[in-house]
XYZ file of C-alpha atoms in Angstrom:
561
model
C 76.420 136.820 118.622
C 73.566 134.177 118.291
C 73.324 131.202 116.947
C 70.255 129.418 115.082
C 70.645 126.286 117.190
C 70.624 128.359 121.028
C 66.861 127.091 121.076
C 67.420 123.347 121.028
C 70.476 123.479 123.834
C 67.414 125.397 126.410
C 66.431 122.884 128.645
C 62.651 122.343 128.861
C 61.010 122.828 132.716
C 61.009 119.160 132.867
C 64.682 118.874 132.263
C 65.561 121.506 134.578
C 63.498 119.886 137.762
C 65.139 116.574 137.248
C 68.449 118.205 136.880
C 67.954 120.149 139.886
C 66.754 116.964 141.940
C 68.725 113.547 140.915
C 67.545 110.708 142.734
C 69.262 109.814 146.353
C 72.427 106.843 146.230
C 74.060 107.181 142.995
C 77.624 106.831 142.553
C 79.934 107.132 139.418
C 79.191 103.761 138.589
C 75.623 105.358 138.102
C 76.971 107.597 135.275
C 79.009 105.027 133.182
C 75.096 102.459 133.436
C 73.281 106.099 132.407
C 75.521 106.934 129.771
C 75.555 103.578 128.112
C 71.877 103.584 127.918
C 71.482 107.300 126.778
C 73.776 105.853 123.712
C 71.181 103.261 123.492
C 73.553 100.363 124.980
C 71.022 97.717 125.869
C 73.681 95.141 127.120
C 76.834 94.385 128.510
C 79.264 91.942 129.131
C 82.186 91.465 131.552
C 83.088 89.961 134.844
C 83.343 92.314 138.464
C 86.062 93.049 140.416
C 87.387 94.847 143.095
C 88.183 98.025 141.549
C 84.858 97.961 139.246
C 82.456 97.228 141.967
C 80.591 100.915 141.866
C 79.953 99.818 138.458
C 78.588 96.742 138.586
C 76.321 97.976 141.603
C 75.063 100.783 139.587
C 73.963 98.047 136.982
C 71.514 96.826 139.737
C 69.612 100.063 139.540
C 69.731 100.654 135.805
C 67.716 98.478 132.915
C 70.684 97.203 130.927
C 71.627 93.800 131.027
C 73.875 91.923 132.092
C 76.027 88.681 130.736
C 78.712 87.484 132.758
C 81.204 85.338 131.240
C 83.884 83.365 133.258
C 87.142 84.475 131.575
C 87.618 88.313 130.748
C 88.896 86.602 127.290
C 85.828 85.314 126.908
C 84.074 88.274 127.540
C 85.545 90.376 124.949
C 85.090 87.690 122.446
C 80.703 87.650 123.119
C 81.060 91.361 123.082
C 83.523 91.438 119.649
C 80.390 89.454 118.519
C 77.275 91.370 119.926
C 79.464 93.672 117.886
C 79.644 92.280 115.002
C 75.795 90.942 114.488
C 74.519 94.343 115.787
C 76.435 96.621 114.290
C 76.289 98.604 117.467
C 79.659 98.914 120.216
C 79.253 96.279 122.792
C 80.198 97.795 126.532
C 82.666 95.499 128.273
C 83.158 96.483 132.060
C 86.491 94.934 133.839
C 88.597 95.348 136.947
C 91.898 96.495 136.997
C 95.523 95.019 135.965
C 94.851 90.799 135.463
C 91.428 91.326 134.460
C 91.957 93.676 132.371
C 95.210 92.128 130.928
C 93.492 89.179 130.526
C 90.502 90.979 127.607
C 93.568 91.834 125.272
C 93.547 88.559 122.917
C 90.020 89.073 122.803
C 90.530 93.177 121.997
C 93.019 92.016 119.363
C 90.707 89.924 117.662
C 88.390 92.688 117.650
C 90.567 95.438 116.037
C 91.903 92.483 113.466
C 88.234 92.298 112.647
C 86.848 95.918 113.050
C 84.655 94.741 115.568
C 82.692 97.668 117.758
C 83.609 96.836 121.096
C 83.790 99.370 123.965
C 86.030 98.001 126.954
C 85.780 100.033 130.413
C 87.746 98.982 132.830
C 88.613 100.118 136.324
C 91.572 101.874 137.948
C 93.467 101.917 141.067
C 92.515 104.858 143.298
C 93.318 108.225 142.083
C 95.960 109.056 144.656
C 97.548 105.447 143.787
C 98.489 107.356 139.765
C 101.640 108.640 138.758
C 104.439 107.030 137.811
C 104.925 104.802 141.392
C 104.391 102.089 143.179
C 102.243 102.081 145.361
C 101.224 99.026 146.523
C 97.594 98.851 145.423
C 96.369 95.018 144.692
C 95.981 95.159 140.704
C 98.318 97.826 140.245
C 100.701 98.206 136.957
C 102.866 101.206 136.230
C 100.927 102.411 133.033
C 97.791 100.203 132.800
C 96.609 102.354 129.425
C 99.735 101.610 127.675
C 98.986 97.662 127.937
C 96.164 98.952 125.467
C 97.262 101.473 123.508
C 98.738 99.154 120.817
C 95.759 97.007 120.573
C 92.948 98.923 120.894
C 91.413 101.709 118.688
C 91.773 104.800 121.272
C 92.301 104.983 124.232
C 90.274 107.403 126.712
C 91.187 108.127 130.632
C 88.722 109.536 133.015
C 90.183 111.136 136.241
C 86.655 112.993 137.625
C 83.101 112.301 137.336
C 82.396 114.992 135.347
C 84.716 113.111 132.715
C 82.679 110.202 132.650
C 80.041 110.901 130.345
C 81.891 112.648 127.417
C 84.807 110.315 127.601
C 82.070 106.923 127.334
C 80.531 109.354 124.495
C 83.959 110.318 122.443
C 85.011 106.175 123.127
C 81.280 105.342 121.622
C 81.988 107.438 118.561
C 85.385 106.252 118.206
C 83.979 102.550 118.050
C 81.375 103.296 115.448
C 83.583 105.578 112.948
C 84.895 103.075 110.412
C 87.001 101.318 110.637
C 85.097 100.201 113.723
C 86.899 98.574 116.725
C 87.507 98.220 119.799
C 87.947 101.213 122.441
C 89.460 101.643 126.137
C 88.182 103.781 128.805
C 89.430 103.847 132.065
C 87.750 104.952 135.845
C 89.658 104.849 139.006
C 87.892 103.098 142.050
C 87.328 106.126 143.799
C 85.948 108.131 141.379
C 83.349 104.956 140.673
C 82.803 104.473 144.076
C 81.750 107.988 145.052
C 78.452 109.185 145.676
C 77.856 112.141 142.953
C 75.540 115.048 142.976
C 75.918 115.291 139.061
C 72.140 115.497 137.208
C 71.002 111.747 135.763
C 72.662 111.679 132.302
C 70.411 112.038 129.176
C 71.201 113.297 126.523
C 74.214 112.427 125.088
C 75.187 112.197 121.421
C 78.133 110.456 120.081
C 77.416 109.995 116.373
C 79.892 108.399 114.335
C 81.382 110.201 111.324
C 80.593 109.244 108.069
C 83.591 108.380 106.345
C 83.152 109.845 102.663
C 85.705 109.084 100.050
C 87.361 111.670 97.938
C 84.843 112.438 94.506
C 88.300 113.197 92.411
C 89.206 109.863 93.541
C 86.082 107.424 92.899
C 86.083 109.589 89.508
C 89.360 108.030 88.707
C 88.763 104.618 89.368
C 85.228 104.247 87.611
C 87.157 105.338 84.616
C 89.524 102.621 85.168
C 86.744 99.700 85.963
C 84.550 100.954 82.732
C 87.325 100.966 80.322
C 88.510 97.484 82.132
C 88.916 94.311 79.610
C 89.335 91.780 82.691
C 87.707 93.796 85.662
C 87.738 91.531 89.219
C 86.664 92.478 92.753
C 88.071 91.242 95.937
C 85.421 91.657 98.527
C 87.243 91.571 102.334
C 85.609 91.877 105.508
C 84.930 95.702 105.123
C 82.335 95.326 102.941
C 80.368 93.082 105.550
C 81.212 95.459 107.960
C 79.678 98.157 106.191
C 76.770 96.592 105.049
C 78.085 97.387 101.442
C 76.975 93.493 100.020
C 74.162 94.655 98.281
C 75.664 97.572 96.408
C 78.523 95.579 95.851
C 76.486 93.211 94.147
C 74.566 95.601 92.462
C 78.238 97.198 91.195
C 79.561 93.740 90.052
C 76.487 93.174 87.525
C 76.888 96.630 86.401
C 80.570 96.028 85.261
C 80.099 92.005 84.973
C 83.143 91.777 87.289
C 84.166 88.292 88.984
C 83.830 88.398 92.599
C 85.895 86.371 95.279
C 85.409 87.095 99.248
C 88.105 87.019 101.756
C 87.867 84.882 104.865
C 86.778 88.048 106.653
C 84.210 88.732 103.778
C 82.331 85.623 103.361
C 79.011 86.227 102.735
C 79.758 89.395 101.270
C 78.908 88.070 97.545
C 76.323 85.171 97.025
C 78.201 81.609 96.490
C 76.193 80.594 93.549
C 76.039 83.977 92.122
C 77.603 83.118 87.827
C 80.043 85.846 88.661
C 80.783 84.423 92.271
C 84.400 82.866 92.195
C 83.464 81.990 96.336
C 86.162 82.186 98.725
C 89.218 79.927 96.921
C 91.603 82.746 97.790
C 93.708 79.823 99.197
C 94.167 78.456 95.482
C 96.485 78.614 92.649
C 93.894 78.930 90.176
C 92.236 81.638 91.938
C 95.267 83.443 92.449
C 96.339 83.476 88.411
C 92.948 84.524 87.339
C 93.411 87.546 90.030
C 96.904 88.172 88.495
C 95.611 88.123 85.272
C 92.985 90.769 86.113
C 94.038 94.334 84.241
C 91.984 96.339 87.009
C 91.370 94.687 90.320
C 89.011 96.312 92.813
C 89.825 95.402 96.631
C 87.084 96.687 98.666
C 87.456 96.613 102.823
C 90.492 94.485 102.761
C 94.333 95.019 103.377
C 95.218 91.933 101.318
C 96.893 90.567 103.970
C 98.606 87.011 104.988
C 95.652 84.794 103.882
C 94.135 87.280 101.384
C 96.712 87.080 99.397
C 97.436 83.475 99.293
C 99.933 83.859 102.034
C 101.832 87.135 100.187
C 102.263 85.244 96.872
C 99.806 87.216 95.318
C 101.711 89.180 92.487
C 98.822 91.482 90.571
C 99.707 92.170 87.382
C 96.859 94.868 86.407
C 96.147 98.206 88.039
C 94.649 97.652 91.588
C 92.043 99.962 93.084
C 91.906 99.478 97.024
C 89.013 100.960 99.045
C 89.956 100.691 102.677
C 88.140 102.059 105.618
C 91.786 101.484 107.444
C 94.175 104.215 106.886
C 97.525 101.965 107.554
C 96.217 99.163 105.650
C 95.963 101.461 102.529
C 98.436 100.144 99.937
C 100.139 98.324 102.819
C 100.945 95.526 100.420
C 100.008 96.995 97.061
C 100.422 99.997 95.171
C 97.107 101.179 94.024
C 94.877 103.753 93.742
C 94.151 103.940 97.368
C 90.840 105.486 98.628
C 90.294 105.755 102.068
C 86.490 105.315 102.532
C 83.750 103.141 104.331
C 82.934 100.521 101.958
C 79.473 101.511 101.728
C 80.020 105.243 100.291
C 82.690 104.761 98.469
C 80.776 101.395 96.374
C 77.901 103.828 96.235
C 80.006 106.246 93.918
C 81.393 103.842 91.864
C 78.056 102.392 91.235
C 76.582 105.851 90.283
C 79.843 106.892 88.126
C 81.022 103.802 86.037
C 79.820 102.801 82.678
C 77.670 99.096 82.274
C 80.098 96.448 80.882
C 78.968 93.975 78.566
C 81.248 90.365 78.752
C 79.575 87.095 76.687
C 82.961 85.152 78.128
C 82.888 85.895 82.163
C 80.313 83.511 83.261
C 82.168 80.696 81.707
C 85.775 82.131 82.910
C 84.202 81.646 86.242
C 82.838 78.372 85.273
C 86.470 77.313 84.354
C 88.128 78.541 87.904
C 86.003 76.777 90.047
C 85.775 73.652 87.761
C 89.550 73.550 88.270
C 89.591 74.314 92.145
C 86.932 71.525 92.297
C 89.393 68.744 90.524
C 92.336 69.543 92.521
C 90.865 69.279 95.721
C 88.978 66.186 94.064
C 92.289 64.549 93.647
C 93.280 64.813 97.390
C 90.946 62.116 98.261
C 89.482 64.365 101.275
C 85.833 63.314 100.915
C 85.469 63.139 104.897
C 86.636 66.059 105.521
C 84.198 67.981 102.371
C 80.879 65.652 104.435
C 82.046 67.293 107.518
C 81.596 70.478 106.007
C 78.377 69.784 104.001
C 76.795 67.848 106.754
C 76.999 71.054 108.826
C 75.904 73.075 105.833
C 72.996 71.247 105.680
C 71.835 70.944 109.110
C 72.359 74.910 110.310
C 69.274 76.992 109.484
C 70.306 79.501 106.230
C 69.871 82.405 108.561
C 71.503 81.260 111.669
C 75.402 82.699 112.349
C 78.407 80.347 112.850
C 81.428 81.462 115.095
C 84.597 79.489 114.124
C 87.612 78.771 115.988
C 90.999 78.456 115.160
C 90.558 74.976 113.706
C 90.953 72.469 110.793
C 87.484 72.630 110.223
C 87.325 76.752 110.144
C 90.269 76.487 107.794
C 88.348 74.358 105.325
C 85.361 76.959 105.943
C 87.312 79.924 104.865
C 87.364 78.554 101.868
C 84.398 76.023 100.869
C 81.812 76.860 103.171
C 78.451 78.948 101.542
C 77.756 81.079 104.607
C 74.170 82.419 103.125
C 74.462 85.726 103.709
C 76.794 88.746 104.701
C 77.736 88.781 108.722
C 76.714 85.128 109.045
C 80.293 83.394 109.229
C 82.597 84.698 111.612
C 86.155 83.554 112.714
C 89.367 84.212 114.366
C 91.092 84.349 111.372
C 91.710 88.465 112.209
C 94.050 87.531 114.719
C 94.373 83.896 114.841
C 94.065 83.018 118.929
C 91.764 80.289 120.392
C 89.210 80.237 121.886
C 87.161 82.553 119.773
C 84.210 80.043 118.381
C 82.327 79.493 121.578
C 82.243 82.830 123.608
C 81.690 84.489 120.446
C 78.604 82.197 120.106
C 77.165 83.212 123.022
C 77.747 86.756 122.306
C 75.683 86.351 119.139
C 72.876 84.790 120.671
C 72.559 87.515 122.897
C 72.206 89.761 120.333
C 69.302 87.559 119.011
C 68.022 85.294 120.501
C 65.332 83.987 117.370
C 68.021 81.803 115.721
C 70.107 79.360 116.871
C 74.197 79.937 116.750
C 76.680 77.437 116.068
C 80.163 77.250 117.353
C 82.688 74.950 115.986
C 85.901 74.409 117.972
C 88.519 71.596 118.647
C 89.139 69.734 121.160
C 92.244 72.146 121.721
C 90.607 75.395 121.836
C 87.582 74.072 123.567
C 89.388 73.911 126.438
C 89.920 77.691 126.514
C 86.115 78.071 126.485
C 84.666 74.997 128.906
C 84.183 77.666 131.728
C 81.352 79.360 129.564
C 79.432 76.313 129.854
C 78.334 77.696 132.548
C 77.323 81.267 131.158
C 75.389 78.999 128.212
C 73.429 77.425 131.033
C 72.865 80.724 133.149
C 71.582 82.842 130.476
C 70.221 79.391 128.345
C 71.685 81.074 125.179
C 70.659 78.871 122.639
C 73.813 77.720 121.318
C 75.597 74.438 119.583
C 78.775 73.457 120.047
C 80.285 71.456 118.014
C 83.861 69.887 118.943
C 85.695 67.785 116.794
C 87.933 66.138 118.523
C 91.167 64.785 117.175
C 93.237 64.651 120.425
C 95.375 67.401 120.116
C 95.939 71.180 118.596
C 95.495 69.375 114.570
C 96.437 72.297 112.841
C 99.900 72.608 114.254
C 100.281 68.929 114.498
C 99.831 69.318 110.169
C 102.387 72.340 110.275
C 105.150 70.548 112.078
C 105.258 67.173 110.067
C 104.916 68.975 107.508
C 108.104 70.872 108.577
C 109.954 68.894 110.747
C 108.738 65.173 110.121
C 107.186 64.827 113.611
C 105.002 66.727 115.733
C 105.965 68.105 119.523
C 103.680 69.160 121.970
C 100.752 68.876 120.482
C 99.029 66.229 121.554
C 96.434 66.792 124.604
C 94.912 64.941 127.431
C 91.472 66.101 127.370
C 88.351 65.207 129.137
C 85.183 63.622 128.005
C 83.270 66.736 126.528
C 79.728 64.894 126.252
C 79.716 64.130 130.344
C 81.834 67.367 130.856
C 78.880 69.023 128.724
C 76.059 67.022 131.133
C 77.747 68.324 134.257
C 77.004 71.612 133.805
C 73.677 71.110 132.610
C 74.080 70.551 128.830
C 73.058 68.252 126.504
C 75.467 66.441 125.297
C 76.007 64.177 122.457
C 78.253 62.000 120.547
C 78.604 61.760 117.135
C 79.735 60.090 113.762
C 80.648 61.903 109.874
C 77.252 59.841 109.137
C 75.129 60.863 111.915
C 76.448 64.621 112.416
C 74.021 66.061 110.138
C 71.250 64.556 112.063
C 72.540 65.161 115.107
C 73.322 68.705 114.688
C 69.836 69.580 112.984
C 68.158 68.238 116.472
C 70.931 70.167 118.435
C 70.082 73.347 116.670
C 66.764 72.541 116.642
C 65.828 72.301 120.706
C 65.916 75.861 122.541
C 69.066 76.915 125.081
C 72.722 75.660 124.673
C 73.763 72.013 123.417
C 77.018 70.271 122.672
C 77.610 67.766 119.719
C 81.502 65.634 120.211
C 82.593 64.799 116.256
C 85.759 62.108 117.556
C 87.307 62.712 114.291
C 90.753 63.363 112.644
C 90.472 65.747 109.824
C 92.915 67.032 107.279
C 93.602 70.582 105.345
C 93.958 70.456 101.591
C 97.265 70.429 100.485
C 98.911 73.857 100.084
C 98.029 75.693 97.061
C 100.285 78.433 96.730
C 102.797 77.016 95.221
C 103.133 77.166 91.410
């Protein structure tokens, strides 16, 4: 029996010579560094270790490179970003058992966000597996099953010969939507060894295309062109799939209201006349999505803050597109259609009917007049020049990274990120940390725009370590801490709650000197002088840090009736 494609699996004389004679001194390490660039890795993060060492000595001899963070935390959150601004999986090499225990906040974040990152972490020694004890520094009983609730898949390598189709099947796994994070495993000795296997070359891992079902997408562009109140939630999925300008392109078409999630900002333009922003944290919002008779969700699972913290009641019929499987009508029954955001937007848009609506514009009008009065009427005008002062002074193009902060929390909601994949956050997750590592991550992956990360003065102090990697690499990066003495969020949630806060107030150090010591410009700043002072920041090549001393407050909660 023969097959058309026997040609193209012949190897050409070339092939077959290098094959035959692989260059003296490699070791397995050698063929995780050759497989990452065959898939067209160009970097990688991570931190060495014991048990990794034949990988990061391979590294030496290969032409990827190489960003070491401080904290394996840290790490995964630069490569959740790389992730996330190239659209490509970001390799992450660890060590075994703390070091790899300590990535899994940051591999949480990444699933939360469907982030491509691919994690490869050492092993004990092969004759160390099994079920025992056996003594090896690092060792933990099942070190894959520490994973295998976070992480996408999970892949184990127990040979060389493994190595190259495992980092392959991980690659794909990463890049099939949803994307994610991945595991793959080595033991020490099987890194460590020399090999006699041929230089790796070719190797394809390409991600499946997921398509959605035509019967489907038939169904629900009957129900959006027959709609009376058509609205469209647009979550993080759509950004993701780089869906934003079909979306847009579908919203016209039906002359549908649009409102992002926190994971979606940027997916629909702010001042588009059918843009109702990001006020999903609003009671006016949230009636004129109840109100809706068909509501399109595309690339979110409506979850705790998409839905206005589950109070969300939809009264209409609600189509969900979601790349996700379990998050399909996880909160909602709907028409559910599992699909990347991109194809499945693309069949809407060629199957539904153009909607004419004289009244939508002004409905939309109306919303955000009323979202605009309420908030007026909490007398927060420091805390909206905050926000607008950093609005003004980052460059429309540049990406923010946002930790878990009051600040972020405002963002979410009233911040105009510019563009789809331009504001990123924890918010997938929720752990500190995130902003400032993710920065860095981000200005690897480009280095022709500045990056700002905001943070307080509470989850700076997760990050203060990376400093040091800003400096190293001279990532250009600006920090901005606002410093209010203490984690402000949950100082908020337990007066709130409780009438007082407990432990939540922090001893912390002088950032602008802590900045200086590691070789960063530092500065301190005022709610009048930020704007100027972060434009410069921004402005001067390699990292920078800018102190706001300032205590800020959240709007009042707005899911109540």
């Amino acid at each position: 029996m023969t097959h058309d494609h026997d040609l193209e699996l012949r190897p050409t004389a070339a092939q077959i010579t290098a094959a035959l004679n692989p260059p003296p001194g490699r070791n397995g390490g050698d063929l995780v560094v050759e497989t990452l660039a065959g898939l067209g890795a160009t970097t990688v993060f991570g931190l060495p270790g014991q048990h990794a060492l034949g990988m990061f000595d391979a590294l030496r001899r290969s032409d990827l490179r190489y960003i070491g963070l401080r904290v394996e935390n840290n790490a995964g959150f630069a490569a959740d970003a790389y992730g996330r601004i190239t659209g490509e999986a970001a390799p992450l090499l660890l060590s075994t058992g703390p070091g790899a225990l300590t990535s899994l906040a940051a591999l949480q974040e990444a699933r939360a966000a469907s982030a491509p990152v691919l994690a490869i972490s050492s092993q004990i020694p092969t004759a160390g597996l099994g079920g025992g004890r056996h003594g090896y520094l690092h060792e933990l009983p099942d070190q894959s099953a520490s994973f295998r609730g976070v992480v996408k898949s999970v892949h184990t390598v127990r040979a060389q010969s493994q190595i190259p189709s495992a980092i392959a099947e991980a690659w794909k796994s990463a890049l099939t939507a949803p994307h994610g994070p991945v595991w793959v495993e080595i033991p020490q000795d099987v890194l460590l060894a020399e090999t006699r296997l041929p230089v790796v070359t070719a190797v394809d891992a390409t991600p499946e295309d997921l398509i959605p079902r035509p019967e489907l997408t038939a169904v629900a562009a009957d129900l959006l062109s027959k709609a009376s109140r058509p609205v469209i939630i647009a979550g993080g999925g759509v950004v993701r799939a780089d869906a934003s300008k079909k979306l847009r392109q579908l919203a016209e078409k039906l002359q549908a209201p649009v409102v992002t999630t926190p994971g979606g900002k940027g997916a629909f333009p702010w001042t588009h006349p059918l843009s109702l922003q990001s006020w999903l944290e609003d009671r006016h919002t949230t009636d004129f999505l109840e109100d809706a008779d068909v509501l399109l969700v595309v690339g979110s699972g409506l979850g705790e803050l998409s839905s206005n913290y589950h109070t969300f009641r939809p009264r209409g019929r609600v189509i969900q597109i979601e790349a996700d499987l379990g998050k399909l009508e996880s909160n909602h029954p709907a028409l559910g259609i599992h699909a990347d955001a991109w194809h499945a937007v693309q069949a809407l848009l060629e199957t539904v009917t153009e909607r004419t609506d004289p009244t939508v514009e002004e409905r939309v009008r109306g919303v955000l007049e009323k979202v605009r009065e309420r908030i007026a009427a909490q007398e927060l005008t420091l805390e909206q020049g905050v926000l607008e002062s950093v609005r003004r002074a980052l460059p429309a193009d540049s990406p923010s990274f946002w930790d878990m902060t009051i600040l972020a929390y405002w963002a979410w909601s009233a911040f105009d990120a510019k563009g789809p994949n331009h504001l990123h956050s924890a918010q997938g997750a929720g752990g500190l940390g995130y902003g400032f590592p993710a920065a860095l991550g981000a200005a690897a992956a480009d280095p022709t725009r500045p990056v700002l990360a905001v943070s307080g003065d509470g989850g700076a102090l997760y990050s203060v370590a990376e400093l040091a990697t800003a400096r190293q690499y001279d990532l250009n990066v600006t920090w901005l801490i606002v410093d209010d003495g203490g984690y402000g969020i949950l100082r908020e949630y337990m007066t709130d709650a409780f009438g007082e806060a407990t432990a939540t107030e922090l001893t912390r150090p002088d950032y602008v000197a802590l900045a200086e010591s590691f070789g960063v410009p530092g500065v301190r700043t005022s709610p009048e002088a930020l704007e100027s002072d972060l434009a410069k920041a921004l402005a001067e090549p390699g990292p920078s840090v800018v102190v706001l001393p300032a205590v800020l407050r959240m709007f009042a909660a707005t899911h109540l009736g």
